[in-house]
Amino acid sequence: MVPIKELFDIEYGNQFDFSKMEIDDSSTAINFISRSSTNNGFVGKVKPYKSAMPYDAGLITVTMGGSYLLASFVQPAPFYTAQNIKVLSPKVNMTLEQKLFYCAAIQHNRFRYHSHSREANSTFDDLIVPSLDEIPQFINSRDFMRIEEESIIDLHLDIDTSGWKLFRFDEIFTICKGFYNKKPDNDPNGTIPFIGATASNNGITAYTTLEIIEAASKTGDNNNAPLSEKIFDGNCITVSNNGSVGYAFYQCKPFTCSHDVNPLYLKKYTLNKYIALFLCAVIEIERYRWAYGRKWRPARMPSSKIKLPVTASGTPDWSFMENYIKSRPYSKMI
């Protein structure tokens, strides 16, 4: 075991403010990495800032403050960083697999720190991690899937919301209530996702089986509901209405969920994963309207508004939404 500073050159990142950067969507745009624990820390693409050179792809970013300390990611493209983020550059050549191992090792030390009380800034460089020789052999022998930046279609589409139209949620979606039920026991061999009110992992907090779901009840007595009320069809969007309110995820397969989740099924059009990802992004933009004290229960959601691109006739432009996602870098990986 060695201090992490023996393996990496460590420095603070740019400490830029994303709100003061100029958003850009061109081929020369630079990834901006925040203190977020999701989406690799990525929050958007920006124009080059004055003479500041971006950090190289392949380096590791680690959050030193914020709500999720030590969120660690290997950055796949050149980037700038927000405040309170350290950038780790390997002192010797490392494979992607080895870098990802160190990201996991760093994050397993989160319990040592607390936001706004004992942050990681002053002691992080001395954090003890396995040496290169101590990395498990299965890591060194594994070839993780490489990320392809290529898009599905070669088309440049701009986002201009000035012509978009507001719709009620119940005009666009059939809104279902999750099932008010005890969370089923996790089964390592289960194939049915349990969707909870979380902000990560596509909303999945466990995997379970039909047998476990059928037996589960809120009170633990025999007054149980039929299985048909606990299982929801896939090809829909789930939105958390409590806890991490307003996070939206596409579910491609049948699932079960808690009553803290609203399953949404598209009306008048067949949903696919590309349209769903577009809608999820739009839904999450409105997250600021909701909180633990103002839950987004199914009683409130029907009259809520969602702003969407429209055709000349004023109906949602599903083709644009699908093609926009397909035109984005990395869309072949979806």
mmCIF file of C-alpha atoms in Angstrom:
data_model
loop_
_atom_site.group_PDB
_atom_site.id
_atom_site.type_symbol
_atom_site.label_atom_id
_atom_site.label_comp_id
_atom_site.label_asym_id
_atom_site.label_seq_id
_atom_site.Cartn_x
_atom_site.Cartn_y
_atom_site.Cartn_z
ATOM 1 C CA MET A 1 0.000 0.000 0.000
ATOM 2 C CA VAL A 2 1.281 3.481 -0.869
ATOM 3 C CA PRO A 3 0.158 7.124 -0.599
ATOM 4 C CA ILE A 4 -1.716 8.067 -3.727
ATOM 5 C CA LYS A 5 0.745 10.910 -4.371
ATOM 6 C CA GLU A 6 3.395 8.272 -5.183
ATOM 7 C CA LEU A 7 1.294 7.072 -8.121
ATOM 8 C CA PHE A 8 -0.120 10.346 -9.429
ATOM 9 C CA ASP A 9 0.859 13.959 -9.886
ATOM 10 C CA ILE A 10 -1.966 15.764 -8.097
ATOM 11 C CA GLU A 11 -3.103 19.352 -8.556
ATOM 12 C CA TYR A 12 -6.221 21.444 -8.239
ATOM 13 C CA GLY A 13 -8.174 21.854 -11.462
ATOM 14 C CA ASN A 14 -9.123 25.123 -13.156
ATOM 15 C CA GLN A 15 -11.615 26.202 -10.459
ATOM 16 C CA PHE A 16 -13.821 27.810 -13.093
ATOM 17 C CA ASP A 17 -17.471 28.807 -12.604
ATOM 18 C CA PHE A 18 -19.703 27.002 -15.117
ATOM 19 C CA SER A 19 -22.335 29.767 -14.955
ATOM 20 C CA LYS A 20 -19.751 32.225 -16.289
ATOM 21 C CA MET A 21 -18.587 29.999 -19.156
ATOM 22 C CA GLU A 22 -19.910 30.294 -22.701
ATOM 23 C CA ILE A 23 -21.860 27.196 -23.726
ATOM 24 C CA ASP A 24 -20.770 25.670 -27.017
ATOM 25 C CA ASP A 25 -21.795 22.639 -29.055
ATOM 26 C CA SER A 26 -19.164 22.705 -31.781
ATOM 27 C CA SER A 27 -16.456 20.146 -32.454
ATOM 28 C CA THR A 28 -13.922 22.340 -30.609
ATOM 29 C CA ALA A 29 -16.036 22.590 -27.425
ATOM 30 C CA ILE A 30 -14.483 21.458 -24.146
ATOM 31 C CA ASN A 31 -16.120 19.237 -21.524
ATOM 32 C CA PHE A 32 -16.829 20.979 -18.210
ATOM 33 C CA ILE A 33 -16.514 18.769 -15.114
ATOM 34 C CA SER A 34 -18.395 19.702 -11.953
ATOM 35 C CA ARG A 35 -18.537 18.232 -8.442
ATOM 36 C CA SER A 36 -21.466 16.045 -9.478
ATOM 37 C CA SER A 37 -21.354 12.334 -8.626
ATOM 38 C CA THR A 38 -23.209 11.363 -11.818
ATOM 39 C CA ASN A 39 -22.564 11.461 -15.565
ATOM 40 C CA ASN A 40 -18.774 11.398 -15.058
ATOM 41 C CA GLY A 41 -19.080 14.837 -13.469
ATOM 42 C CA PHE A 42 -19.939 16.272 -16.899
ATOM 43 C CA VAL A 43 -22.425 19.166 -16.986
ATOM 44 C CA GLY A 44 -21.926 20.660 -20.444
ATOM 45 C CA LYS A 45 -19.585 21.758 -23.203
ATOM 46 C CA VAL A 46 -18.022 25.210 -23.232
ATOM 47 C CA LYS A 47 -15.903 27.390 -25.446
ATOM 48 C CA PRO A 48 -12.160 27.664 -24.728
ATOM 49 C CA TYR A 49 -11.654 30.152 -21.915
ATOM 50 C CA LYS A 50 -9.058 32.826 -22.679
ATOM 51 C CA SER A 51 -5.637 31.157 -22.855
ATOM 52 C CA ALA A 52 -6.465 28.321 -20.435
ATOM 53 C CA MET A 53 -5.466 24.963 -21.860
ATOM 54 C CA PRO A 54 -7.842 22.107 -21.074
ATOM 55 C CA TYR A 55 -6.605 19.043 -19.244
ATOM 56 C CA ASP A 56 -5.839 16.036 -21.402
ATOM 57 C CA ALA A 57 -8.204 13.133 -21.864
ATOM 58 C CA GLY A 58 -7.388 10.107 -19.741
ATOM 59 C CA LEU A 59 -6.764 11.949 -16.478
ATOM 60 C CA ILE A 60 -8.762 11.334 -13.280
ATOM 61 C CA THR A 61 -10.920 13.961 -11.574
ATOM 62 C CA VAL A 62 -11.784 13.717 -7.875
ATOM 63 C CA THR A 63 -14.217 15.963 -5.971
ATOM 64 C CA MET A 64 -12.828 17.464 -2.770
ATOM 65 C CA GLY A 65 -16.060 19.090 -1.574
ATOM 66 C CA GLY A 66 -19.769 19.246 -2.264
ATOM 67 C CA SER A 67 -22.442 16.719 -1.369
ATOM 68 C CA TYR A 68 -20.557 13.683 -2.684
ATOM 69 C CA LEU A 69 -16.897 13.744 -1.754
ATOM 70 C CA LEU A 70 -14.306 11.687 -3.664
ATOM 71 C CA ALA A 71 -16.482 11.132 -6.738
ATOM 72 C CA SER A 72 -13.768 9.886 -9.113
ATOM 73 C CA PHE A 73 -13.871 9.584 -12.887
ATOM 74 C CA VAL A 74 -11.544 8.936 -15.810
ATOM 75 C CA GLN A 75 -12.249 11.731 -18.281
ATOM 76 C CA PRO A 76 -12.599 10.523 -21.892
ATOM 77 C CA ALA A 77 -12.070 13.941 -23.519
ATOM 78 C CA PRO A 78 -10.172 17.196 -22.811
ATOM 79 C CA PHE A 79 -11.818 19.122 -19.973
ATOM 80 C CA TYR A 80 -12.009 22.087 -17.628
ATOM 81 C CA THR A 81 -13.044 21.720 -13.994
ATOM 82 C CA ALA A 82 -15.148 23.550 -11.449
ATOM 83 C CA GLN A 83 -13.849 24.540 -8.022
ATOM 84 C CA ASN A 84 -12.679 22.040 -5.412
ATOM 85 C CA ILE A 85 -11.730 19.284 -7.845
ATOM 86 C CA LYS A 86 -8.302 17.678 -7.983
ATOM 87 C CA VAL A 87 -6.832 16.280 -11.188
ATOM 88 C CA LEU A 88 -4.693 13.144 -11.061
ATOM 89 C CA SER A 89 -2.095 12.436 -13.741
ATOM 90 C CA PRO A 90 -0.424 8.979 -13.574
ATOM 91 C CA LYS A 91 3.339 9.126 -13.040
ATOM 92 C CA VAL A 92 3.713 5.984 -15.155
ATOM 93 C CA ASN A 93 1.606 4.674 -18.011
ATOM 94 C CA MET A 94 -1.615 3.081 -16.784
ATOM 95 C CA THR A 95 -4.310 1.208 -18.643
ATOM 96 C CA LEU A 96 -7.901 2.370 -18.509
ATOM 97 C CA GLU A 97 -8.651 -0.649 -16.334
ATOM 98 C CA GLN A 98 -5.996 0.368 -13.803
ATOM 99 C CA LYS A 99 -7.274 3.956 -13.696
ATOM 100 C CA LEU A 100 -10.823 2.735 -13.094
ATOM 101 C CA PHE A 101 -9.522 0.532 -10.288
ATOM 102 C CA TYR A 102 -7.994 3.582 -8.604
ATOM 103 C CA CYS A 103 -11.261 5.512 -9.045
ATOM 104 C CA ALA A 104 -13.016 2.728 -7.148
ATOM 105 C CA ALA A 105 -10.277 2.613 -4.490
ATOM 106 C CA ILE A 106 -10.534 6.373 -3.956
ATOM 107 C CA GLN A 107 -14.335 6.310 -3.646
ATOM 108 C CA HIS A 108 -14.183 3.500 -1.083
ATOM 109 C CA ASN A 109 -12.547 6.033 1.251
ATOM 110 C CA ARG A 110 -15.544 8.376 1.286
ATOM 111 C CA PHE A 111 -16.443 7.325 4.816
ATOM 112 C CA ARG A 112 -13.343 9.171 6.072
ATOM 113 C CA TYR A 113 -14.714 12.570 5.063
ATOM 114 C CA HIS A 114 -17.808 14.715 5.520
ATOM 115 C CA SER A 115 -19.072 17.669 3.524
ATOM 116 C CA HIS A 116 -18.677 21.063 5.272
ATOM 117 C CA SER A 117 -16.858 19.493 8.235
ATOM 118 C CA ARG A 118 -13.991 17.199 7.266
ATOM 119 C CA GLU A 119 -13.447 17.642 3.567
ATOM 120 C CA ALA A 120 -10.692 15.840 1.701
ATOM 121 C CA ASN A 121 -8.553 18.767 0.556
ATOM 122 C CA SER A 122 -5.708 18.687 3.063
ATOM 123 C CA THR A 123 -5.230 14.931 3.500
ATOM 124 C CA PHE A 124 -6.202 13.456 0.143
ATOM 125 C CA ASP A 125 -2.682 13.362 -1.303
ATOM 126 C CA ASP A 126 -1.643 11.011 1.517
ATOM 127 C CA LEU A 127 -4.602 8.655 1.048
ATOM 128 C CA ILE A 128 -3.349 5.051 1.161
ATOM 129 C CA VAL A 129 -4.206 2.879 -1.846
ATOM 130 C CA PRO A 130 -2.858 -0.348 -3.356
ATOM 131 C CA SER A 131 0.354 -0.056 -5.347
ATOM 132 C CA LEU A 132 0.390 -1.042 -9.008
ATOM 133 C CA ASP A 133 1.823 -4.421 -8.031
ATOM 134 C CA GLU A 134 -1.081 -4.979 -5.638
ATOM 135 C CA ILE A 135 -3.848 -4.453 -8.201
ATOM 136 C CA PRO A 136 -5.814 -7.749 -8.473
ATOM 137 C CA GLN A 137 -4.842 -9.802 -11.483
ATOM 138 C CA PHE A 138 -8.388 -9.943 -12.827
ATOM 139 C CA ILE A 139 -8.265 -6.146 -13.252
ATOM 140 C CA ASN A 140 -5.049 -6.272 -15.271
ATOM 141 C CA SER A 141 -6.357 -9.102 -17.436
ATOM 142 C CA ARG A 142 -9.732 -7.524 -18.176
ATOM 143 C CA ASP A 143 -10.364 -5.471 -21.312
ATOM 144 C CA PHE A 144 -13.198 -3.097 -20.467
ATOM 145 C CA MET A 145 -15.486 -1.951 -23.237
ATOM 146 C CA ARG A 146 -14.024 1.035 -25.064
ATOM 147 C CA ILE A 147 -16.219 4.068 -25.532
ATOM 148 C CA GLU A 148 -16.972 4.960 -29.126
ATOM 149 C CA GLU A 149 -17.564 8.660 -29.724
ATOM 150 C CA GLU A 150 -19.295 8.072 -33.078
ATOM 151 C CA SER A 151 -22.915 9.146 -33.532
ATOM 152 C CA ILE A 152 -25.650 7.069 -35.182
ATOM 153 C CA ILE A 153 -26.434 9.701 -37.793
ATOM 154 C CA ASP A 154 -24.180 12.417 -39.196
ATOM 155 C CA LEU A 155 -26.488 15.365 -38.719
ATOM 156 C CA HIS A 156 -26.088 18.675 -36.911
ATOM 157 C CA LEU A 157 -29.234 19.743 -35.065
ATOM 158 C CA ASP A 158 -29.435 22.858 -32.912
ATOM 159 C CA ILE A 159 -31.559 23.305 -29.816
ATOM 160 C CA ASP A 160 -33.664 26.468 -30.047
ATOM 161 C CA THR A 161 -36.394 26.431 -27.416
ATOM 162 C CA SER A 162 -38.003 29.693 -28.574
ATOM 163 C CA GLY A 163 -40.446 27.784 -30.779
ATOM 164 C CA TRP A 164 -41.193 25.016 -28.304
ATOM 165 C CA LYS A 165 -44.662 24.581 -26.814
ATOM 166 C CA LEU A 166 -45.887 23.802 -23.309
ATOM 167 C CA PHE A 167 -47.995 20.677 -22.808
ATOM 168 C CA ARG A 168 -49.674 19.286 -19.730
ATOM 169 C CA PHE A 169 -48.076 16.061 -18.574
ATOM 170 C CA ASP A 170 -51.378 14.220 -18.963
ATOM 171 C CA GLU A 171 -51.520 15.315 -22.628
ATOM 172 C CA ILE A 172 -48.231 13.556 -23.289
ATOM 173 C CA PHE A 173 -48.159 10.681 -20.771
ATOM 174 C CA THR A 174 -50.342 8.128 -19.126
ATOM 175 C CA ILE A 175 -49.247 8.667 -15.519
ATOM 176 C CA CYS A 176 -49.232 5.639 -13.238
ATOM 177 C CA LYS A 177 -48.788 5.334 -9.507
ATOM 178 C CA GLY A 178 -46.016 3.150 -8.213
ATOM 179 C CA PHE A 179 -47.082 0.376 -5.872
ATOM 180 C CA TYR A 180 -47.307 1.185 -2.155
ATOM 181 C CA ASN A 181 -45.432 -1.887 -1.056
ATOM 182 C CA LYS A 182 -42.494 -3.033 1.019
ATOM 183 C CA LYS A 183 -39.239 -3.062 -0.938
ATOM 184 C CA PRO A 184 -38.716 -6.686 -2.031
ATOM 185 C CA ASP A 185 -35.612 -8.453 -0.789
ATOM 186 C CA ASN A 186 -32.601 -8.212 -3.070
ATOM 187 C CA ASP A 187 -31.706 -11.444 -4.875
ATOM 188 C CA PRO A 188 -28.239 -11.628 -6.522
ATOM 189 C CA ASN A 189 -29.763 -13.903 -9.168
ATOM 190 C CA GLY A 190 -32.854 -11.749 -9.670
ATOM 191 C CA THR A 191 -33.656 -10.313 -13.081
ATOM 192 C CA ILE A 192 -36.439 -7.849 -12.240
ATOM 193 C CA PRO A 193 -35.257 -4.314 -11.355
ATOM 194 C CA PHE A 194 -36.681 -2.534 -8.335
ATOM 195 C CA ILE A 195 -36.884 1.196 -9.121
ATOM 196 C CA GLY A 196 -36.594 3.515 -6.135
ATOM 197 C CA ALA A 197 -36.369 7.255 -5.488
ATOM 198 C CA THR A 198 -32.667 7.513 -6.246
ATOM 199 C CA ALA A 199 -30.639 9.811 -8.490
ATOM 200 C CA SER A 200 -28.292 7.155 -9.850
ATOM 201 C CA ASN A 201 -27.975 3.718 -11.467
ATOM 202 C CA ASN A 202 -30.994 4.308 -13.730
ATOM 203 C CA GLY A 203 -33.160 4.345 -10.616
ATOM 204 C CA ILE A 204 -32.362 0.699 -9.838
ATOM 205 C CA THR A 205 -31.752 -0.005 -6.154
ATOM 206 C CA ALA A 206 -32.055 -3.811 -6.241
ATOM 207 C CA TYR A 207 -32.842 -6.836 -8.393
ATOM 208 C CA THR A 208 -35.442 -9.338 -7.323
ATOM 209 C CA THR A 209 -37.638 -12.229 -8.521
ATOM 210 C CA LEU A 210 -41.332 -12.737 -9.235
ATOM 211 C CA GLU A 211 -41.621 -15.050 -6.237
ATOM 212 C CA ILE A 212 -40.193 -12.442 -3.852
ATOM 213 C CA ILE A 213 -42.340 -9.654 -5.322
ATOM 214 C CA GLU A 214 -45.491 -11.742 -5.056
ATOM 215 C CA ALA A 215 -44.834 -12.499 -1.382
ATOM 216 C CA ALA A 216 -43.886 -8.945 -0.381
ATOM 217 C CA SER A 217 -46.427 -6.708 1.338
ATOM 218 C CA LYS A 218 -46.233 -3.372 3.093
ATOM 219 C CA THR A 219 -47.441 -4.656 6.444
ATOM 220 C CA GLY A 220 -46.081 -8.197 6.238
ATOM 221 C CA ASP A 221 -49.537 -9.757 6.673
ATOM 222 C CA ASN A 222 -51.642 -11.732 4.231
ATOM 223 C CA ASN A 223 -53.524 -8.723 2.858
ATOM 224 C CA ASN A 224 -51.448 -8.644 -0.291
ATOM 225 C CA ALA A 225 -52.126 -7.366 -3.793
ATOM 226 C CA PRO A 226 -51.999 -9.415 -6.988
ATOM 227 C CA LEU A 227 -48.719 -9.598 -8.881
ATOM 228 C CA SER A 228 -50.257 -7.674 -11.793
ATOM 229 C CA GLU A 229 -50.435 -4.556 -9.598
ATOM 230 C CA LYS A 230 -46.768 -4.774 -8.636
ATOM 231 C CA ILE A 231 -45.166 -5.327 -12.053
ATOM 232 C CA PHE A 232 -44.995 -2.524 -14.629
ATOM 233 C CA ASP A 233 -44.336 -2.904 -18.347
ATOM 234 C CA GLY A 234 -41.062 -1.642 -19.741
ATOM 235 C CA ASN A 235 -40.569 0.965 -22.497
ATOM 236 C CA CYS A 236 -41.499 3.815 -20.185
ATOM 237 C CA ILE A 237 -39.959 6.601 -18.108
ATOM 238 C CA THR A 238 -39.840 6.465 -14.322
ATOM 239 C CA VAL A 239 -39.763 9.730 -12.355
ATOM 240 C CA SER A 240 -39.073 9.886 -8.612
ATOM 241 C CA ASN A 241 -41.692 11.902 -6.739
ATOM 242 C CA ASN A 242 -40.026 11.723 -3.317
ATOM 243 C CA GLY A 243 -36.474 11.511 -2.004
ATOM 244 C CA SER A 244 -34.343 12.471 -5.026
ATOM 245 C CA VAL A 245 -37.328 14.200 -6.597
ATOM 246 C CA GLY A 246 -37.539 14.725 -10.352
ATOM 247 C CA TYR A 247 -34.909 12.303 -11.594
ATOM 248 C CA ALA A 248 -36.095 10.535 -14.736
ATOM 249 C CA PHE A 249 -34.878 7.259 -16.255
ATOM 250 C CA TYR A 250 -35.825 5.093 -19.222
ATOM 251 C CA GLN A 251 -36.865 1.549 -18.340
ATOM 252 C CA CYS A 252 -36.578 -0.891 -21.210
ATOM 253 C CA LYS A 253 -37.831 -4.018 -19.406
ATOM 254 C CA PRO A 254 -40.572 -4.910 -16.913
ATOM 255 C CA PHE A 255 -39.870 -3.721 -13.367
ATOM 256 C CA THR A 256 -41.349 -3.193 -9.940
ATOM 257 C CA CYS A 257 -41.126 0.063 -8.001
ATOM 258 C CA SER A 258 -42.169 1.894 -4.863
ATOM 259 C CA HIS A 259 -44.936 4.475 -4.571
ATOM 260 C CA ASP A 260 -42.136 7.085 -4.604
ATOM 261 C CA VAL A 261 -41.873 6.539 -8.365
ATOM 262 C CA ASN A 262 -44.274 7.527 -11.169
ATOM 263 C CA PRO A 263 -44.109 5.313 -14.300
ATOM 264 C CA LEU A 264 -44.939 7.391 -17.412
ATOM 265 C CA TYR A 265 -46.149 5.815 -20.680
ATOM 266 C CA LEU A 266 -46.159 7.880 -23.859
ATOM 267 C CA LYS A 267 -49.558 8.608 -25.417
ATOM 268 C CA LYS A 268 -50.254 8.725 -29.172
ATOM 269 C CA TYR A 269 -46.738 7.638 -30.156
ATOM 270 C CA THR A 270 -44.450 4.673 -29.661
ATOM 271 C CA LEU A 271 -41.680 5.463 -27.234
ATOM 272 C CA ASN A 272 -38.095 4.362 -27.927
ATOM 273 C CA LYS A 273 -34.876 4.825 -25.996
ATOM 274 C CA TYR A 274 -33.789 7.871 -28.010
ATOM 275 C CA ILE A 275 -37.018 9.808 -27.495
ATOM 276 C CA ALA A 276 -37.018 8.690 -23.867
ATOM 277 C CA LEU A 277 -33.521 10.085 -23.238
ATOM 278 C CA PHE A 278 -34.577 13.424 -24.727
ATOM 279 C CA LEU A 279 -37.687 13.512 -22.525
ATOM 280 C CA CYS A 280 -35.703 12.513 -19.428
ATOM 281 C CA ALA A 281 -33.366 15.465 -19.951
ATOM 282 C CA VAL A 282 -36.288 17.882 -20.339
ATOM 283 C CA ILE A 283 -38.068 16.490 -17.285
ATOM 284 C CA GLU A 284 -34.974 16.827 -15.105
ATOM 285 C CA ILE A 285 -34.547 20.492 -16.071
ATOM 286 C CA GLU A 286 -37.686 21.132 -13.986
ATOM 287 C CA ARG A 287 -36.318 19.376 -10.895
ATOM 288 C CA TYR A 288 -35.829 22.677 -9.072
ATOM 289 C CA ARG A 289 -39.614 23.020 -8.760
ATOM 290 C CA TRP A 290 -39.850 20.020 -6.470
ATOM 291 C CA ALA A 291 -38.353 18.975 -3.136
ATOM 292 C CA TYR A 292 -38.930 16.639 -0.218
ATOM 293 C CA GLY A 293 -41.430 19.145 1.168
ATOM 294 C CA ARG A 294 -43.146 19.537 -2.217
ATOM 295 C CA LYS A 295 -43.377 16.071 -3.645
ATOM 296 C CA TRP A 296 -44.270 15.403 -7.261
ATOM 297 C CA ARG A 297 -46.992 12.872 -6.543
ATOM 298 C CA PRO A 298 -49.337 11.657 -9.330
ATOM 299 C CA ALA A 299 -52.003 14.074 -8.068
ATOM 300 C CA ARG A 300 -49.769 17.036 -8.994
ATOM 301 C CA MET A 301 -48.072 15.687 -12.076
ATOM 302 C CA PRO A 302 -51.023 15.705 -14.571
ATOM 303 C CA SER A 303 -51.303 19.506 -14.521
ATOM 304 C CA SER A 304 -47.536 20.048 -14.547
ATOM 305 C CA LYS A 305 -46.126 21.425 -17.797
ATOM 306 C CA ILE A 306 -43.422 20.091 -20.095
ATOM 307 C CA LYS A 307 -41.951 22.173 -22.924
ATOM 308 C CA LEU A 308 -41.260 20.273 -26.137
ATOM 309 C CA PRO A 309 -40.223 20.947 -29.754
ATOM 310 C CA VAL A 310 -43.205 20.913 -32.079
ATOM 311 C CA THR A 311 -44.051 20.343 -35.726
ATOM 312 C CA ALA A 312 -45.665 22.958 -37.948
ATOM 313 C CA SER A 313 -49.061 21.674 -36.798
ATOM 314 C CA GLY A 314 -48.174 22.194 -33.145
ATOM 315 C CA THR A 315 -47.832 18.548 -32.129
ATOM 316 C CA PRO A 316 -44.730 17.182 -30.382
ATOM 317 C CA ASP A 317 -41.921 16.681 -32.882
ATOM 318 C CA TRP A 318 -40.946 13.123 -31.967
ATOM 319 C CA SER A 319 -38.734 12.748 -35.053
ATOM 320 C CA PHE A 320 -36.633 15.749 -34.031
ATOM 321 C CA MET A 321 -36.232 14.404 -30.508
ATOM 322 C CA GLU A 322 -35.125 11.000 -31.773
ATOM 323 C CA ASN A 323 -32.761 12.378 -34.388
ATOM 324 C CA TYR A 324 -31.244 14.881 -31.959
ATOM 325 C CA ILE A 325 -30.185 12.096 -29.608
ATOM 326 C CA LYS A 326 -28.976 9.961 -32.522
ATOM 327 C CA SER A 327 -26.849 12.871 -33.761
ATOM 328 C CA ARG A 328 -25.028 13.291 -30.460
ATOM 329 C CA PRO A 329 -21.502 11.983 -29.905
ATOM 330 C CA TYR A 330 -21.464 8.519 -28.287
ATOM 331 C CA SER A 331 -25.029 7.767 -29.426
ATOM 332 C CA LYS A 332 -23.847 4.472 -30.927
ATOM 333 C CA MET A 333 -23.160 3.354 -27.367
ATOM 334 C CA ILE A 334 -26.784 3.821 -26.262
#
